[in-house]
Coordinates of C-alpha atoms in Angstrom, one line a residue:
M1 CA 0.0 0.0 0.0
S2 CA 1.3 3.4 -1.0
V3 CA 2.4 5.7 1.9
F4 CA 1.6 9.3 1.3
T5 CA 4.2 12.0 1.9
E6 CA 4.3 14.1 5.0
E7 CA 3.5 17.2 2.9
T8 CA 0.3 15.5 1.8
R9 CA -0.6 14.7 5.4
V10 CA 0.1 18.4 6.4
R11 CA -2.1 19.6 3.6
A12 CA -4.8 17.1 4.6
R13 CA -4.9 18.6 8.1
E14 CA -5.1 22.0 6.6
I15 CA -8.1 21.1 4.4
I16 CA -9.9 19.5 7.4
A17 CA -9.3 22.6 9.5
R18 CA -11.3 24.7 7.0
Y19 CA -14.5 23.1 8.3
P20 CA -16.1 23.0 11.7
A21 CA -15.2 20.0 13.9
D22 CA -18.7 18.5 13.5
R23 CA -18.6 18.9 9.7
S24 CA -15.2 17.5 8.9
R25 CA -16.8 15.1 6.4
S26 CA -17.3 18.1 4.1
A27 CA -13.5 17.9 3.5
L28 CA -13.8 14.7 1.6
L29 CA -14.0 16.2 -1.9
P30 CA -10.8 18.3 -1.7
L31 CA -9.1 15.4 0.1
L32 CA -9.8 13.1 -2.9
H33 CA -8.3 15.7 -5.2
L34 CA -5.3 15.9 -2.8
V35 CA -4.6 12.1 -3.0
Q36 CA -5.1 12.2 -6.8
A37 CA -2.4 15.0 -6.9
E38 CA 0.1 12.6 -5.4
E39 CA -0.7 9.3 -7.3
G40 CA -2.3 10.6 -10.4
Y41 CA -5.6 8.8 -9.6
V42 CA -7.6 7.8 -6.5
S43 CA -6.1 4.5 -5.6
P44 CA -7.3 2.0 -3.0
A45 CA -4.6 3.5 -0.8
G46 CA -6.0 7.0 -1.4
V47 CA -9.5 5.8 -0.4
A48 CA -8.1 4.3 2.8
F49 CA -6.1 7.5 3.6
C50 CA -9.2 9.7 3.3
A51 CA -11.2 7.3 5.4
E52 CA -8.5 7.3 8.1
V53 CA -8.1 11.0 8.4
L54 CA -11.9 11.7 8.4
G55 CA -13.0 8.8 10.5
L56 CA -15.1 7.2 7.8
N57 CA -15.2 3.7 6.4
K58 CA -13.8 2.9 3.0
A59 CA -17.2 2.2 1.5
Q60 CA -18.4 5.7 2.3
V61 CA -15.3 7.2 0.6
G62 CA -15.5 4.9 -2.3
A63 CA -19.1 5.8 -2.9
V64 CA -18.1 9.4 -3.4
A65 CA -15.0 8.7 -5.5
T66 CA -16.9 6.6 -7.9
F67 CA -19.8 9.1 -8.3
Y68 CA -17.8 12.0 -9.7
T69 CA -16.0 11.6 -13.1
M70 CA -13.1 14.0 -12.1
Y71 CA -11.8 11.3 -9.7
K72 CA -10.0 8.8 -11.8
R73 CA -9.9 5.2 -10.6
R74 CA -6.9 4.0 -12.5
P75 CA -3.6 5.7 -13.5
T76 CA -4.1 8.7 -15.8
G77 CA -1.7 10.5 -18.1
D78 CA -0.1 13.8 -17.5
Y79 CA -2.7 15.4 -19.7
L80 CA -6.3 14.5 -19.7
V81 CA -7.7 15.4 -23.2
S82 CA -11.5 15.6 -23.2
V83 CA -13.5 16.1 -26.4
C84 CA -17.1 17.2 -26.2
T85 CA -19.3 14.9 -28.3
N86 CA -22.7 16.1 -27.0
T87 CA -25.4 17.5 -29.3
M88 CA -24.1 21.1 -30.0
C89 CA -20.5 20.2 -30.4
N90 CA -21.3 17.0 -32.3
V91 CA -23.3 19.0 -34.9
L92 CA -20.3 21.3 -35.2
G93 CA -17.8 18.5 -35.7
G94 CA -16.9 17.3 -32.2
Q95 CA -17.3 13.6 -33.1
E96 CA -15.0 14.0 -36.0
V97 CA -12.4 15.6 -33.7
Y98 CA -12.6 12.7 -31.3
D99 CA -12.5 10.0 -34.0
T100 CA -9.4 11.7 -35.4
L101 CA -7.6 11.7 -32.0
V102 CA -8.5 8.0 -31.5
E103 CA -6.9 7.1 -34.7
H104 CA -3.9 9.4 -34.3
L105 CA -3.1 8.4 -30.6
G106 CA -4.1 4.7 -31.0
V107 CA -6.2 4.8 -27.8
G108 CA -9.9 4.8 -27.1
H109 CA -12.1 6.3 -24.4
D110 CA -10.5 6.5 -20.9
E111 CA -7.3 5.0 -22.3
T112 CA -3.7 6.3 -21.9
T113 CA -0.9 6.4 -24.5
A114 CA 2.1 4.1 -24.0
D115 CA 4.3 7.1 -23.0
G116 CA 2.0 8.0 -20.2
K117 CA 1.4 11.5 -21.6
I118 CA -2.1 11.5 -22.9
T119 CA -5.4 10.1 -21.6
L120 CA -8.2 10.5 -24.0
E121 CA -11.9 10.7 -23.2
H122 CA -15.1 11.8 -24.8
A123 CA -17.2 14.1 -22.6
E124 CA -21.0 14.4 -22.6
C125 CA -20.8 18.2 -22.1
L126 CA -18.1 20.7 -21.3
A127 CA -20.5 23.6 -20.7
A128 CA -19.2 25.7 -23.5
C129 CA -21.8 25.4 -26.3
D130 CA -21.1 29.0 -27.5
Y131 CA -17.5 28.0 -28.3
G132 CA -18.1 24.6 -29.8
P133 CA -16.7 22.3 -30.8
V134 CA -14.5 22.4 -27.7
M135 CA -11.8 20.3 -26.2
T136 CA -10.2 20.6 -22.8
V137 CA -6.7 19.6 -21.6
N138 CA -6.8 19.2 -17.8
Y139 CA -10.1 21.2 -17.8
D140 CA -8.6 24.2 -19.7
F141 CA -10.4 25.1 -22.9
F142 CA -9.4 24.9 -26.5
D143 CA -12.3 26.4 -28.3
G144 CA -13.5 26.0 -31.9
V145 CA -11.2 23.1 -32.5
D146 CA -11.0 21.1 -35.7
P147 CA -9.4 17.7 -36.3
Q148 CA -6.0 19.1 -37.4
G149 CA -5.8 21.6 -34.6
A150 CA -6.6 18.9 -32.0
V151 CA -3.8 16.7 -33.4
G152 CA -1.4 19.7 -33.2
V153 CA -2.2 20.2 -29.5
V154 CA -1.6 16.6 -28.5
D155 CA 1.6 16.3 -30.5
E156 CA 2.9 19.4 -28.8
L157 CA 2.0 17.9 -25.4
R158 CA 3.8 14.7 -26.2
A159 CA 6.9 16.6 -27.3
G160 CA 7.1 18.3 -23.9
G161 CA 5.4 21.6 -24.8
R162 CA 2.5 23.3 -23.2
P163 CA 0.3 25.0 -25.8
M164 CA -1.7 28.0 -24.6
P165 CA -5.4 27.4 -24.0
T166 CA -7.9 29.6 -25.7
R167 CA -9.2 30.8 -22.4
G168 CA -7.7 30.6 -18.9
A169 CA -4.3 30.3 -17.4
R170 CA -1.3 28.4 -18.7
L171 CA -1.5 24.6 -18.9
C172 CA -0.4 22.4 -16.0
T173 CA -0.2 18.6 -15.5
L174 CA -3.1 16.7 -14.1
K175 CA -1.4 16.3 -10.7
E176 CA -0.7 20.1 -10.6
M177 CA -4.3 20.7 -11.4
A178 CA -5.5 18.3 -8.7
V179 CA -3.5 20.4 -6.1
Q180 CA -5.4 23.5 -7.2
L181 CA -8.8 21.7 -7.1
A182 CA -7.9 20.7 -3.5
G183 CA -7.8 24.4 -2.7
F184 CA -4.2 25.4 -3.0
A185 CA -2.8 28.2 -5.2
D186 CA -0.8 27.5 -8.3
E187 CA 2.8 28.5 -7.2
R188 CA 4.3 28.6 -10.7
E189 CA 5.7 31.9 -11.7
G190 CA 3.2 33.8 -13.8
A191 CA 0.9 30.9 -14.0
V192 CA -2.2 32.9 -13.6
A193 CA -1.1 35.9 -15.6
D194 CA -1.3 34.2 -19.0
G195 CA -4.3 33.5 -21.2
G196 CA -7.4 35.6 -21.6
P197 CA -11.2 35.4 -21.7
G198 CA -13.3 34.4 -24.7
E199 CA -15.2 36.8 -26.8
A200 CA -18.6 35.3 -25.9
T201 CA -17.8 35.7 -22.2
L202 CA -16.8 39.3 -22.7
R203 CA -20.0 39.9 -24.6
G204 CA -22.0 38.7 -21.6
L205 CA -19.9 41.0 -19.3
R206 CA -20.6 44.0 -21.5
L207 CA -24.3 43.3 -21.5
A208 CA -24.2 43.1 -17.7
E209 CA -22.4 46.4 -17.4
Q210 CA -24.8 48.0 -19.9
H211 CA -27.9 47.0 -17.9
G212 CA -26.3 47.5 -14.5
I213 CA -26.3 43.9 -13.5
T214 CA -23.8 43.0 -10.8
A215 CA -23.3 40.0 -8.5
P216 CA -24.2 40.5 -4.8
G217 CA -21.3 41.2 -2.5
Y218 CA -19.7 38.4 -0.5
D219 CA -17.0 38.3 2.1
P220 CA -14.9 35.2 1.5
K221 CA -13.6 35.4 5.1
T222 CA -17.1 34.7 6.5
P223 CA -16.7 31.9 9.0
I224 CA -18.6 28.6 8.5
R225 CA -20.8 28.0 11.5
S226 CA -20.8 24.6 13.3
K227 CA -23.9 22.5 13.1
A228 CA -24.8 23.3 16.7
E229 CA -24.6 27.1 15.9
A230 CA -26.6 26.7 12.7
D231 CA -29.3 24.7 14.5
K232 CA -29.5 27.3 17.3
A233 CA -29.8 30.1 14.8
A234 CA -32.5 28.2 12.8
A235 CA -34.5 27.6 16.0
E236 CA -34.2 31.3 17.0
A237 CA -35.4 32.4 13.5
K238 CA -38.3 30.0 13.7
A239 CA -39.3 31.2 17.1
E240 CA -39.2 34.8 15.9
A241 CA -41.3 34.0 12.8
T242 CA -43.9 32.1 14.9
K243 CA -44.1 35.1 17.3
A244 CA -44.5 37.5 14.5
A245 CA -47.2 35.4 12.8
A246 CA -49.3 34.9 16.0
P247 CA -52.3 37.3 16.2
A248 CA -52.2 39.9 19.0
A249 CA -54.6 39.3 21.9
P250 CA -57.6 41.6 21.7
A251 CA -57.8 44.3 24.4
A252 CA -60.5 43.5 26.9
K253 CA -63.5 45.9 26.9
P254 CA -64.2 47.6 30.2
E255 CA -67.5 45.8 30.7
Q256 CA -65.8 42.5 30.2
V257 CA -63.4 43.0 33.0
T258 CA -64.6 41.2 36.1
G259 CA -63.1 39.9 39.3
S260 CA -63.6 36.3 38.3
T261 CA -60.6 34.1 37.5
A262 CA -62.7 31.7 35.4
P263 CA -61.6 31.6 31.7
D264 CA -63.8 33.5 29.2
V265 CA -66.1 31.3 27.1
K266 CA -66.8 32.3 23.6
A267 CA -70.5 32.8 22.8
P268 CA -72.0 30.2 20.5
D269 CA -72.2 31.1 16.8
D270 CA -75.8 31.1 15.6
K271 CA -74.8 31.0 12.0
S272 CA -73.9 27.6 10.5
P273 CA -70.6 27.3 8.5
Q274 CA -72.6 26.8 5.3
V275 CA -74.4 30.1 5.8
R276 CA -71.1 32.0 6.4
T277 CA -69.6 30.4 3.3
A278 CA -72.6 31.6 1.2
E279 CA -72.3 35.1 2.6
T280 CA -68.5 35.1 1.9
R281 CA -69.0 33.9 -1.7
Q282 CA -71.9 36.3 -2.5
P283 CA -71.6 39.4 -0.3
D284 CA -74.1 41.5 -2.3
A285 CA -77.6 42.8 -2.0
A286 CA -79.1 39.7 -3.6
T287 CA -77.8 37.5 -0.9
A288 CA -80.5 36.5 1.6
V289 CA -80.0 37.7 5.1
P290 CA -80.5 34.7 7.4
D291 CA -81.3 36.8 10.4
A292 CA -84.3 38.5 8.6
P293 CA -87.7 37.1 9.6
G294 CA -89.2 34.6 7.2
T295 CA -85.9 34.0 5.2
K296 CA -83.8 31.0 4.9
V297 CA -80.5 30.6 3.1
P298 CA -80.2 27.2 1.4
T299 CA -77.1 25.2 2.5
D300 CA -77.2 22.5 -0.1
G301 CA -77.8 22.3 -3.8
P302 CA -77.1 24.8 -6.6
P303 CA -78.0 28.5 -6.1
P304 CA -81.4 29.6 -7.4
A305 CA -81.4 30.6 -11.1
S306 CA -82.9 33.8 -12.5
P307 CA -86.3 33.6 -14.4
D308 CA -84.6 34.1 -17.7
A309 CA -82.2 31.2 -17.0
R310 CA -85.1 28.9 -16.0
A311 CA -87.0 29.8 -19.2
A312 CA -84.0 29.1 -21.4
Q313 CA -83.4 25.8 -19.7
A314 CA -87.1 24.8 -20.3
A315 CA -87.0 25.8 -23.9
G316 CA -83.9 23.6 -24.4
V317 CA -85.4 20.6 -22.8
A318 CA -88.6 21.0 -25.0
A319 CA -86.5 21.2 -28.2
N320 CA -84.6 18.0 -27.4
A321 CA -87.1 15.1 -27.1
P322 CA -85.8 12.0 -25.4
A323 CA -84.5 9.3 -27.7
G324 CA -87.0 6.4 -28.5
D325 CA -86.4 2.8 -29.3
G326 CA -87.0 3.2 -33.0
K327 CA -84.4 2.0 -35.5
P328 CA -82.2 4.6 -37.2
A329 CA -83.2 5.6 -40.7
G330 CA -82.0 3.2 -43.4
D331 CA -81.9 0.2 -41.1
D332 CA -83.8 -2.4 -43.2
A333 CA -84.5 -5.3 -40.9
G334 CA -86.0 -7.4 -43.7
A335 CA -82.9 -7.4 -45.8
Q336 CA -80.8 -8.4 -42.7
Q337 CA -83.1 -11.3 -42.0
R338 CA -83.0 -12.6 -45.6
N339 CA -79.1 -12.4 -45.6
L340 CA -79.1 -14.3 -42.3
K341 CA -81.4 -17.1 -43.7
E342 CA -79.2 -17.4 -46.9
A343 CA -76.1 -17.7 -44.8
E344 CA -77.7 -20.5 -42.7
A345 CA -78.8 -22.3 -45.9
G346 CA -75.3 -22.3 -47.2
T347 CA -76.0 -20.5 -50.5
G348 CA -72.9 -19.5 -52.4
A349 CA -72.0 -16.3 -53.9
A350 CA -73.9 -17.0 -57.1
G351 CA -77.1 -17.8 -55.3
A352 CA -76.8 -14.7 -53.3
G353 CA -76.2 -12.7 -56.5
S354 CA -79.3 -14.2 -58.2
A355 CA -81.4 -13.5 -55.1
V356 CA -80.3 -9.9 -55.1
A357 CA -81.0 -9.6 -58.8
S358 CA -84.5 -11.1 -58.5
E359 CA -85.3 -8.8 -55.6
T360 CA -84.2 -5.8 -57.6
G361 CA -86.3 -6.9 -60.6
A362 CA -89.3 -7.3 -58.4
K363 CA -88.9 -3.8 -57.1
K364 CA -88.7 -2.4 -60.6

């Protein structure tokens, strides 16, 4: 089993210290990048290391490591070349770029060249449709690539060069990239000074400036609260919300104040819930007042219709007589019976034809 260096262990402790003590498990993702930075992939030893420092079992760590595609489960080359073959890039020629690299490098998806330099993969989406077809090298973009341009990039990488990406900083190896994904700065001289943004990105920035759209402010030094502190704050916020939503107690009228300590009893409501619902739905002059002498608000059934509506309904009923048992027009029961008798008698097509002809002559 591989033994990780002391520098890796120091960095692991630094990563874990970024999180509250009761949330140390949140450090698992950057820790997986850290072990990948040393071995070039997440090995069984890397899984055991993460489980050890976080107090987890290996199954828990392995479940996370196998879920995310950025964690490689077998040795990977210095440069991970990913070609987008999803819909937009595919239409623009992404599949042709990938097929050309497969033939040129002699490897397929998730395979590494014999010199250990290049690992090739096709990606479902690289989130850069406005620059398609796109290819990334260790997650840095090469936009608008064609087969010849892609071959030129991998040849330069295998020769020891580091071509400049279309957007972003200068290229680094996969292990160097994993260190950055673990949350540590790129310490190479001028590493983040190279490169530049894409035109489509600048267009979005210009539109945001034109319309006054800005991102909300955020202090990166804001401390992360522990679970206990977060639960306490949530409970206090819930209590405040409940207090604010509770109706204020009505002030007692002078005549209601007595010397009795017995609780007040609400007077019975003479109106039924159905009556109150009717009054709520039709609060107009046409609504019957249940308290008036000789009136009664119906609680069931449809509301009474106007005289015009009743007259229209009666006219409609009169114009549509109920259906009877008579046969539809054109339904000749006699012909049906004759056909049935001929079928039972076993007459052939000729007999049936002569019978029809004789019947037609008789009618004429």
